[in-house]
PDB file of C-alpha atoms in Angstrom:
ATOM      1  CA  ASN A 267     172.219 -16.833 -91.841  1.00 53.00           C
ATOM      2  CA  ALA A 268     173.450 -17.673 -88.351  1.00 72.00           C
ATOM      3  CA  GLY A 269     171.066 -17.448 -85.479  1.00 89.00           C
ATOM      4  CA  VAL A 270     171.388 -15.410 -82.253  1.00 94.00           C
ATOM      5  CA  MET A 271     174.621 -16.360 -80.561  1.00 95.00           C
ATOM      6  CA  GLN A 272     175.125 -16.349 -76.848  1.00 96.00           C
ATOM      7  CA  ASN A 273     178.224 -17.101 -74.982  1.00 96.00           C
ATOM      8  CA  PRO A 274     179.210 -18.467 -72.705  1.00 97.00           C
ATOM      9  CA  ARG A 275     176.562 -21.203 -72.647  1.00 96.00           C
ATOM     10  CA  HIS A 276     177.415 -21.966 -69.051  1.00 97.00           C
ATOM     11  CA  LEU A 277     178.977 -19.614 -66.466  1.00 98.00           C
ATOM     12  CA  VAL A 278     179.915 -20.362 -62.862  1.00 98.00           C
ATOM     13  CA  ARG A 279     180.622 -17.427 -60.574  1.00 98.00           C
ATOM     14  CA  ARG A 280     181.341 -17.212 -56.888  1.00 97.00           C
ATOM     15  CA  ARG A 281     179.296 -14.833 -54.810  1.00 97.00           C
ATOM     16  CA  GLY A 282     180.671 -11.277 -55.278  1.00 97.00           C
ATOM     17  CA  GLN A 283     182.140 -11.761 -58.661  1.00 98.00           C
ATOM     18  CA  GLU A 284     181.019 -10.146 -61.866  1.00 98.00           C
ATOM     19  CA  ALA A 285     179.338 -12.037 -64.697  1.00 98.00           C
ATOM     20  CA  ARG A 286     179.345 -10.892 -68.226  1.00 98.00           C
ATOM     21  CA  LEU A 287     177.009 -12.384 -70.673  1.00 98.00           C
ATOM     22  CA  ARG A 288     177.275 -11.691 -74.479  1.00 98.00           C
ATOM     23  CA  CYS A 289     174.747 -11.789 -77.186  1.00 97.00           C
ATOM     24  CA  SER A 290     175.260 -11.470 -80.861  1.00 96.00           C
ATOM     25  CA  PRO A 291     171.966 -10.693 -82.675  1.00 94.00           C
ATOM     26  CA  MET A 292     171.037 -12.195 -86.014  1.00 92.00           C
ATOM     27  CA  LYS A 293     172.625 -10.435 -89.067  1.00 89.00           C
ATOM     28  CA  GLY A 294     170.562  -7.346 -89.978  1.00 85.00           C
ATOM     29  CA  HIS A 295     168.751  -7.242 -86.620  1.00 87.00           C
ATOM     30  CA  SER A 296     169.023  -3.987 -84.675  1.00 87.00           C
ATOM     31  CA  HIS A 297     166.777  -4.825 -81.623  1.00 89.00           C
ATOM     32  CA  VAL A 298     168.060  -6.906 -78.761  1.00 93.00           C
ATOM     33  CA  TYR A 299     166.023  -8.091 -75.791  1.00 94.00           C
ATOM     34  CA  TRP A 300     167.210  -9.838 -72.572  1.00 97.00           C
ATOM     35  CA  TYR A 301     165.046 -12.209 -70.595  1.00 97.00           C
ATOM     36  CA  ARG A 302     165.667 -14.108 -67.393  1.00 97.00           C
ATOM     37  CA  GLN A 303     164.317 -17.537 -66.576  1.00 94.00           C
ATOM     38  CA  LEU A 304     164.476 -18.422 -62.958  1.00 90.00           C
ATOM     39  CA  PRO A 305     164.115 -22.130 -62.031  1.00 83.00           C
ATOM     40  CA  GLU A 306     160.593 -23.464 -62.528  1.00 78.00           C
ATOM     41  CA  GLU A 307     159.438 -20.068 -64.038  1.00 81.00           C
ATOM     42  CA  GLY A 308     158.647 -18.656 -67.413  1.00 83.00           C
ATOM     43  CA  LEU A 309     160.830 -16.042 -69.103  1.00 92.00           C
ATOM     44  CA  LYS A 310     160.663 -12.418 -67.671  1.00 95.00           C
ATOM     45  CA  PHE A 311     161.688  -9.509 -69.725  1.00 94.00           C
ATOM     46  CA  MET A 312     164.561  -7.425 -68.452  1.00 96.00           C
ATOM     47  CA  VAL A 313     165.772  -4.830 -71.088  1.00 95.00           C
ATOM     48  CA  TYR A 314     165.326  -3.830 -74.621  1.00 93.00           C
ATOM     49  CA  LEU A 315     168.064  -2.138 -76.536  1.00 93.00           C
ATOM     50  CA  GLN A 316     168.820  -0.848 -79.852  1.00 90.00           C
ATOM     51  CA  LYS A 317     172.430   0.025 -81.207  1.00 87.00           C
ATOM     52  CA  GLU A 318     173.872   2.381 -78.460  1.00 88.00           C
ATOM     53  CA  ASN A 319     170.657   2.990 -76.776  1.00 92.00           C
ATOM     54  CA  ILE A 320     168.668   1.414 -73.849  1.00 93.00           C
ATOM     55  CA  ILE A 321     165.068   1.795 -74.848  1.00 90.00           C
ATOM     56  CA  ASP A 322     163.222  -0.036 -72.017  1.00 91.00           C
ATOM     57  CA  GLU A 323     164.857  -1.272 -68.862  1.00 92.00           C
ATOM     58  CA  SER A 324     161.646  -1.578 -66.897  1.00 91.00           C
ATOM     59  CA  GLY A 325     162.422  -5.281 -66.029  1.00 93.00           C
ATOM     60  CA  MET A 326     165.954  -4.707 -64.870  1.00 95.00           C
ATOM     61  CA  PRO A 327     166.721  -4.948 -61.155  1.00 94.00           C
ATOM     62  CA  LYS A 328     167.735  -1.554 -59.973  1.00 90.00           C
ATOM     63  CA  GLU A 329     171.181  -2.450 -58.751  1.00 95.00           C
ATOM     64  CA  ARG A 330     174.016  -4.451 -59.941  1.00 97.00           C
ATOM     65  CA  PHE A 331     172.540  -5.201 -63.371  1.00 98.00           C
ATOM     66  CA  SER A 332     173.427  -3.156 -66.523  1.00 97.00           C
ATOM     67  CA  ALA A 333     173.247  -3.791 -70.221  1.00 97.00           C
ATOM     68  CA  GLU A 334     174.682  -2.282 -73.349  1.00 96.00           C
ATOM     69  CA  PHE A 335     174.601  -2.758 -77.055  1.00 95.00           C
ATOM     70  CA  PRO A 336     177.589  -0.826 -78.621  1.00 93.00           C
ATOM     71  CA  LYS A 337     177.829   0.264 -82.132  1.00 90.00           C
ATOM     72  CA  GLU A 338     180.330  -2.482 -82.810  1.00 90.00           C
ATOM     73  CA  GLY A 339     180.197  -5.860 -81.115  1.00 92.00           C
ATOM     74  CA  PRO A 340     177.688  -7.903 -79.168  1.00 95.00           C
ATOM     75  CA  SER A 341     175.255  -6.894 -76.575  1.00 97.00           C
ATOM     76  CA  ILE A 342     176.568  -7.385 -73.082  1.00 98.00           C
ATOM     77  CA  LEU A 343     174.501  -7.990 -69.860  1.00 98.00           C
ATOM     78  CA  ARG A 344     176.556  -7.269 -66.856  1.00 98.00           C
ATOM     79  CA  ILE A 345     175.891  -8.407 -63.300  1.00 98.00           C
ATOM     80  CA  GLN A 346     178.043  -7.133 -60.642  1.00 98.00           C
ATOM     81  CA  GLN A 347     178.649  -8.704 -57.164  1.00 98.00           C
ATOM     82  CA  VAL A 348     176.567 -11.710 -58.056  1.00 98.00           C
ATOM     83  CA  VAL A 349     174.411 -13.502 -55.366  1.00 97.00           C
ATOM     84  CA  ARG A 350     172.808 -16.880 -55.406  1.00 95.00           C
ATOM     85  CA  GLY A 351     169.531 -15.426 -56.402  1.00 94.00           C
ATOM     86  CA  ASP A 352     171.088 -14.404 -59.708  1.00 96.00           C
ATOM     87  CA  SER A 353     171.347 -18.095 -60.723  1.00 96.00           C
ATOM     88  CA  ALA A 354     169.205 -18.478 -63.705  1.00 96.00           C
ATOM     89  CA  ALA A 355     169.161 -18.888 -67.481  1.00 96.00           C
ATOM     90  CA  TYR A 356     169.486 -15.666 -69.343  1.00 97.00           C
ATOM     91  CA  PHE A 357     168.140 -15.592 -72.802  1.00 96.00           C
ATOM     92  CA  CYS A 358     168.789 -12.964 -75.536  1.00 96.00           C
ATOM     93  CA  ALA A 359     166.453 -12.311 -78.517  1.00 93.00           C
ATOM     94  CA  SER A 360     166.823 -10.188 -81.460  1.00 91.00           C
ATOM     95  CA  SER A 361     164.326  -8.797 -83.911  1.00 86.00           C
ATOM     96  CA  PRO A 362     164.570  -7.033 -87.260  1.00 81.00           C
ATOM     97  CA  ASP A 363     163.771  -3.424 -88.101  1.00 72.00           C
ATOM     98  CA  SER A 364     160.705  -4.427 -90.091  1.00 62.00           C
ATOM     99  CA  LEU A 365     156.913  -4.287 -90.308  1.00 54.00           C
ATOM    100  CA  ALA A 366     156.748  -7.241 -88.007  1.00 59.00           C
ATOM    101  CA  PRO A 367     158.977  -5.951 -85.241  1.00 54.00           C
ATOM    102  CA  ASN A 368     157.835  -8.329 -82.697  1.00 64.00           C
ATOM    103  CA  GLU A 369     159.343 -11.356 -84.274  1.00 75.00           C
ATOM    104  CA  GLN A 370     161.874 -12.333 -81.712  1.00 84.00           C
ATOM    105  CA  TYR A 371     164.444 -14.894 -82.266  1.00 88.00           C
ATOM    106  CA  PHE A 372     165.964 -16.461 -79.256  1.00 91.00           C
ATOM    107  CA  GLY A 373     169.484 -17.488 -78.578  1.00 93.00           C
ATOM    108  CA  PRO A 374     170.420 -20.791 -76.766  1.00 93.00           C
ATOM    109  CA  GLY A 375     170.780 -19.021 -73.366  1.00 95.00           C
ATOM    110  CA  THR A 376     173.466 -18.639 -70.809  1.00 97.00           C
ATOM    111  CA  ARG A 377     173.062 -20.666 -67.790  1.00 96.00           C
ATOM    112  CA  LEU A 378     174.551 -18.776 -64.735  1.00 97.00           C
ATOM    113  CA  THR A 379     175.267 -20.603 -61.562  1.00 97.00           C
ATOM    114  CA  VAL A 380     176.459 -18.583 -58.548  1.00 97.00           C
ATOM    115  CA  THR A 381     178.132 -20.711 -55.868  1.00 96.00           C
TER     116      THR A 381
ATOM    117  CA  ALA B 175     146.778  -5.825 -67.323  1.00 77.00           C
ATOM    118  CA  GLN B 176     148.499  -8.118 -69.681  1.00 88.00           C
ATOM    119  CA  LYS B 177     148.933 -11.583 -68.575  1.00 93.00           C
ATOM    120  CA  VAL B 178     149.348 -15.222 -69.834  1.00 96.00           C
ATOM    121  CA  THR B 179     148.049 -18.157 -67.704  1.00 97.00           C
ATOM    122  CA  GLN B 180     149.033 -21.649 -68.244  1.00 97.00           C
ATOM    123  CA  ALA B 181     146.980 -23.447 -65.520  1.00 96.00           C
ATOM    124  CA  GLN B 182     148.501 -26.871 -66.213  1.00 97.00           C
ATOM    125  CA  THR B 183     151.803 -27.091 -64.422  1.00 95.00           C
ATOM    126  CA  GLU B 184     152.561 -30.713 -65.488  1.00 97.00           C
ATOM    127  CA  ILE B 185     150.961 -33.251 -67.682  1.00 97.00           C
ATOM    128  CA  SER B 186     151.936 -36.897 -68.137  1.00 97.00           C
ATOM    129  CA  VAL B 187     150.781 -38.942 -70.964  1.00 97.00           C
ATOM    130  CA  VAL B 188     151.563 -42.328 -72.540  1.00 97.00           C
ATOM    131  CA  GLU B 189     152.974 -42.353 -76.105  1.00 97.00           C
ATOM    132  CA  LYS B 190     150.269 -42.023 -78.862  1.00 97.00           C
ATOM    133  CA  GLU B 191     147.821 -40.210 -76.641  1.00 97.00           C
ATOM    134  CA  ASP B 192     146.560 -36.850 -77.723  1.00 97.00           C
ATOM    135  CA  VAL B 193     147.270 -34.087 -75.320  1.00 98.00           C
ATOM    136  CA  THR B 194     146.119 -30.360 -75.148  1.00 98.00           C
ATOM    137  CA  LEU B 195     148.027 -27.616 -73.532  1.00 98.00           C
ATOM    138  CA  ASP B 196     145.833 -24.680 -72.289  1.00 98.00           C
ATOM    139  CA  CYS B 197     146.681 -21.047 -72.612  1.00 98.00           C
ATOM    140  CA  VAL B 198     144.504 -18.087 -71.473  1.00 98.00           C
ATOM    141  CA  TYR B 199     145.567 -14.592 -71.982  1.00 97.00           C
ATOM    142  CA  GLU B 200     144.423 -11.023 -70.792  1.00 95.00           C
ATOM    143  CA  THR B 201     144.890  -7.885 -72.739  1.00 92.00           C
ATOM    144  CA  ARG B 202     142.904  -4.740 -73.531  1.00 90.00           C
ATOM    145  CA  ASP B 203     144.758  -4.244 -76.900  1.00 88.00           C
ATOM    146  CA  THR B 204     142.972  -5.169 -80.145  1.00 87.00           C
ATOM    147  CA  THR B 205     146.066  -6.024 -81.919  1.00 87.00           C
ATOM    148  CA  TYR B 206     148.284  -8.445 -80.476  1.00 90.00           C
ATOM    149  CA  TYR B 207     150.357 -11.708 -81.221  1.00 90.00           C
ATOM    150  CA  LEU B 208     150.350 -15.070 -79.581  1.00 93.00           C
ATOM    151  CA  PHE B 209     153.108 -17.561 -79.551  1.00 93.00           C
ATOM    152  CA  TRP B 210     154.096 -21.033 -78.451  1.00 95.00           C
ATOM    153  CA  TYR B 211     157.646 -22.026 -77.774  1.00 94.00           C
ATOM    154  CA  LYS B 212     159.009 -25.462 -76.758  1.00 95.00           C
ATOM    155  CA  GLN B 213     161.900 -25.801 -74.420  1.00 93.00           C
ATOM    156  CA  PRO B 214     163.372 -29.326 -74.493  1.00 93.00           C
ATOM    157  CA  PRO B 215     165.602 -30.649 -71.770  1.00 91.00           C
ATOM    158  CA  SER B 216     168.680 -29.196 -73.523  1.00 89.00           C
ATOM    159  CA  GLY B 217     167.304 -25.752 -72.616  1.00 88.00           C
ATOM    160  CA  GLU B 218     166.978 -23.799 -75.764  1.00 88.00           C
ATOM    161  CA  LEU B 219     163.744 -22.090 -76.854  1.00 90.00           C
ATOM    162  CA  VAL B 220     162.227 -23.470 -80.121  1.00 90.00           C
ATOM    163  CA  PHE B 221     159.657 -21.261 -81.805  1.00 89.00           C
ATOM    164  CA  LEU B 222     156.576 -23.131 -82.759  1.00 92.00           C
ATOM    165  CA  ILE B 223     153.941 -20.642 -83.938  1.00 91.00           C
ATOM    166  CA  ARG B 224     152.974 -17.057 -84.049  1.00 89.00           C
ATOM    167  CA  ARG B 225     149.364 -15.952 -84.532  1.00 90.00           C
ATOM    168  CA  ASN B 226     148.015 -12.451 -84.820  1.00 88.00           C
ATOM    169  CA  SER B 227     144.678 -11.357 -83.173  1.00 90.00           C
ATOM    170  CA  PHE B 228     142.892 -10.937 -86.414  1.00 88.00           C
ATOM    171  CA  ASP B 229     143.442 -14.400 -87.645  1.00 85.00           C
ATOM    172  CA  GLU B 230     141.172 -16.955 -85.692  1.00 83.00           C
ATOM    173  CA  GLN B 231     141.708 -19.631 -88.120  1.00 83.00           C
ATOM    174  CA  ASN B 232     142.932 -22.986 -86.564  1.00 85.00           C
ATOM    175  CA  GLU B 233     146.296 -24.124 -87.626  1.00 87.00           C
ATOM    176  CA  ILE B 234     147.629 -27.580 -88.165  1.00 88.00           C
ATOM    177  CA  SER B 235     151.260 -28.434 -88.585  1.00 89.00           C
ATOM    178  CA  GLY B 236     151.817 -32.238 -88.674  1.00 93.00           C
ATOM    179  CA  ARG B 237     151.024 -33.599 -85.348  1.00 95.00           C
ATOM    180  CA  TYR B 238     150.496 -29.960 -83.918  1.00 96.00           C
ATOM    181  CA  SER B 239     147.485 -28.004 -83.978  1.00 95.00           C
ATOM    182  CA  TRP B 240     146.314 -24.650 -82.371  1.00 95.00           C
ATOM    183  CA  ASN B 241     142.940 -23.451 -81.528  1.00 95.00           C
ATOM    184  CA  PHE B 242     142.697 -19.681 -81.111  1.00 95.00           C
ATOM    185  CA  GLN B 243     139.362 -18.345 -79.659  1.00 94.00           C
ATOM    186  CA  LYS B 244     139.105 -14.736 -79.004  1.00 92.00           C
ATOM    187  CA  SER B 245     135.734 -15.173 -77.314  1.00 92.00           C
ATOM    188  CA  THR B 246     137.385 -17.056 -74.515  1.00 95.00           C
ATOM    189  CA  SER B 247     140.819 -15.417 -74.779  1.00 95.00           C
ATOM    190  CA  SER B 248     142.383 -18.845 -75.353  1.00 96.00           C
ATOM    191  CA  PHE B 249     145.105 -20.136 -77.689  1.00 96.00           C
ATOM    192  CA  ASN B 250     145.319 -23.891 -76.981  1.00 97.00           C
ATOM    193  CA  PHE B 251     147.847 -26.298 -78.307  1.00 97.00           C
ATOM    194  CA  THR B 252     147.268 -29.942 -79.133  1.00 97.00           C
ATOM    195  CA  ILE B 253     149.767 -32.588 -79.840  1.00 97.00           C
ATOM    196  CA  THR B 254     148.247 -35.726 -81.594  1.00 97.00           C
ATOM    197  CA  ALA B 255     149.642 -39.029 -81.185  1.00 97.00           C
ATOM    198  CA  SER B 256     152.306 -37.699 -78.738  1.00 97.00           C
ATOM    199  CA  GLN B 257     155.885 -39.094 -78.826  1.00 97.00           C
ATOM    200  CA  VAL B 258     158.638 -39.275 -76.264  1.00 97.00           C
ATOM    201  CA  VAL B 259     160.572 -36.514 -78.124  1.00 96.00           C
ATOM    202  CA  ASP B 260     157.656 -34.183 -77.309  1.00 97.00           C
ATOM    203  CA  SER B 261     158.732 -34.166 -73.664  1.00 97.00           C
ATOM    204  CA  ALA B 262     159.533 -30.634 -72.987  1.00 97.00           C
ATOM    205  CA  VAL B 263     158.365 -27.472 -71.196  1.00 95.00           C
ATOM    206  CA  TYR B 264     155.938 -25.513 -73.468  1.00 97.00           C
ATOM    207  CA  PHE B 265     155.416 -21.730 -73.200  1.00 96.00           C
ATOM    208  CA  CYS B 266     152.598 -19.626 -74.366  1.00 96.00           C
ATOM    209  CA  ALA B 267     153.446 -15.952 -74.862  1.00 95.00           C
ATOM    210  CA  LEU B 268     151.771 -12.616 -75.769  1.00 93.00           C
ATOM    211  CA  SER B 269     153.054  -9.688 -77.596  1.00 89.00           C
ATOM    212  CA  PHE B 270     151.977  -6.331 -79.273  1.00 81.00           C
ATOM    213  CA  ASN B 271     152.587  -5.080 -82.654  1.00 65.00           C
ATOM    214  CA  GLN B 272     155.271  -2.471 -82.095  1.00 67.00           C
ATOM    215  CA  ALA B 273     159.080  -2.625 -81.860  1.00 61.00           C
ATOM    216  CA  GLY B 274     160.528  -3.092 -78.490  1.00 64.00           C
ATOM    217  CA  THR B 275     157.528  -4.678 -76.866  1.00 78.00           C
ATOM    218  CA  ALA B 276     158.511  -7.657 -74.613  1.00 85.00           C
ATOM    219  CA  LEU B 277     157.049 -11.053 -74.875  1.00 90.00           C
ATOM    220  CA  ILE B 278     154.921 -11.776 -71.835  1.00 93.00           C
ATOM    221  CA  PHE B 279     155.367 -15.480 -71.074  1.00 94.00           C
ATOM    222  CA  GLY B 280     153.103 -17.861 -69.087  1.00 95.00           C
ATOM    223  CA  LYS B 281     154.882 -20.066 -66.552  1.00 94.00           C
ATOM    224  CA  GLY B 282     154.945 -23.039 -68.873  1.00 95.00           C
ATOM    225  CA  THR B 283     153.467 -26.539 -68.844  1.00 96.00           C
ATOM    226  CA  THR B 284     155.853 -29.472 -68.405  1.00 96.00           C
ATOM    227  CA  LEU B 285     154.843 -32.359 -70.735  1.00 98.00           C
ATOM    228  CA  SER B 286     156.192 -35.791 -69.967  1.00 97.00           C
ATOM    229  CA  VAL B 287     155.469 -38.451 -72.541  1.00 97.00           C
ATOM    230  CA  SER B 288     156.451 -42.030 -71.559  1.00 96.00           C
ATOM    231  CA  SER B 289     156.751 -44.995 -73.772  1.00 93.00           C
TER     232      SER B 289
END
C-alpha cells in the first residue's frame, strides 16, 4: 500500500507566479489535510477536505490560496501570485474513514521557494 | 484553548547520553490523542507514537520511551543511549477523536547528537 504521495517535492516560483501542489492520499483514504511549515516553526493546519468538499478551511489565508479534492485525481493546493512569505514546506496528510479518524499519515512534503 | 508547548528549542548531547524531550499540552476535552513525530534533515515527517487520553501507561519501543501524565498535562519523550541518527527535529502534537480535526503541533525541539 503506497503512502501519501506529494509532488513536486521541490518547487521554485518567482514572485507573482502560481504554485500548484498535488497530493494523492493513501488508497482508501477519503480525508485530506494540508499543513504549512514555515521556517523554524511547527506545522500549522490550513484546510481539511473530503472528496469534492471543503470541510474546514479555517487555517487558510483569505486571499490567493485555494484547495480542492476532486472526485477523480489528487488534491490540489493552489497559491496564486506567490510572495516571498509563501516560501515554506507544505505537507499533506490523509486519514481513513474509520473509527480512528484522526490517524493522519503524512506525505513527504513540497518545499516551495519563492524568489 | 488547545495548545502544545515544547519549551526546549534545541538540545545538544553526546552519543550514548540519555535525553528527554518535554511536551506540555492544554485542552478542555476529555478525549484526545497525543503524538510524536520525527523530522530528520531530509524533511519528511516520521510517525513515532500515538497515545489516547485514557491510556496513561508508559510505552517503550527499543531506545524510545514515552511518559504520559494527565495530572501535569505532559507527554515526554526519552531517547536512551542516543545515537547520531537521532539528530532531528521532534514534534509533539494533539488531536481530537473525530474526523477532520487538525493536529495541533508544538514548535518542535531540535536534537543534535554528536559523536
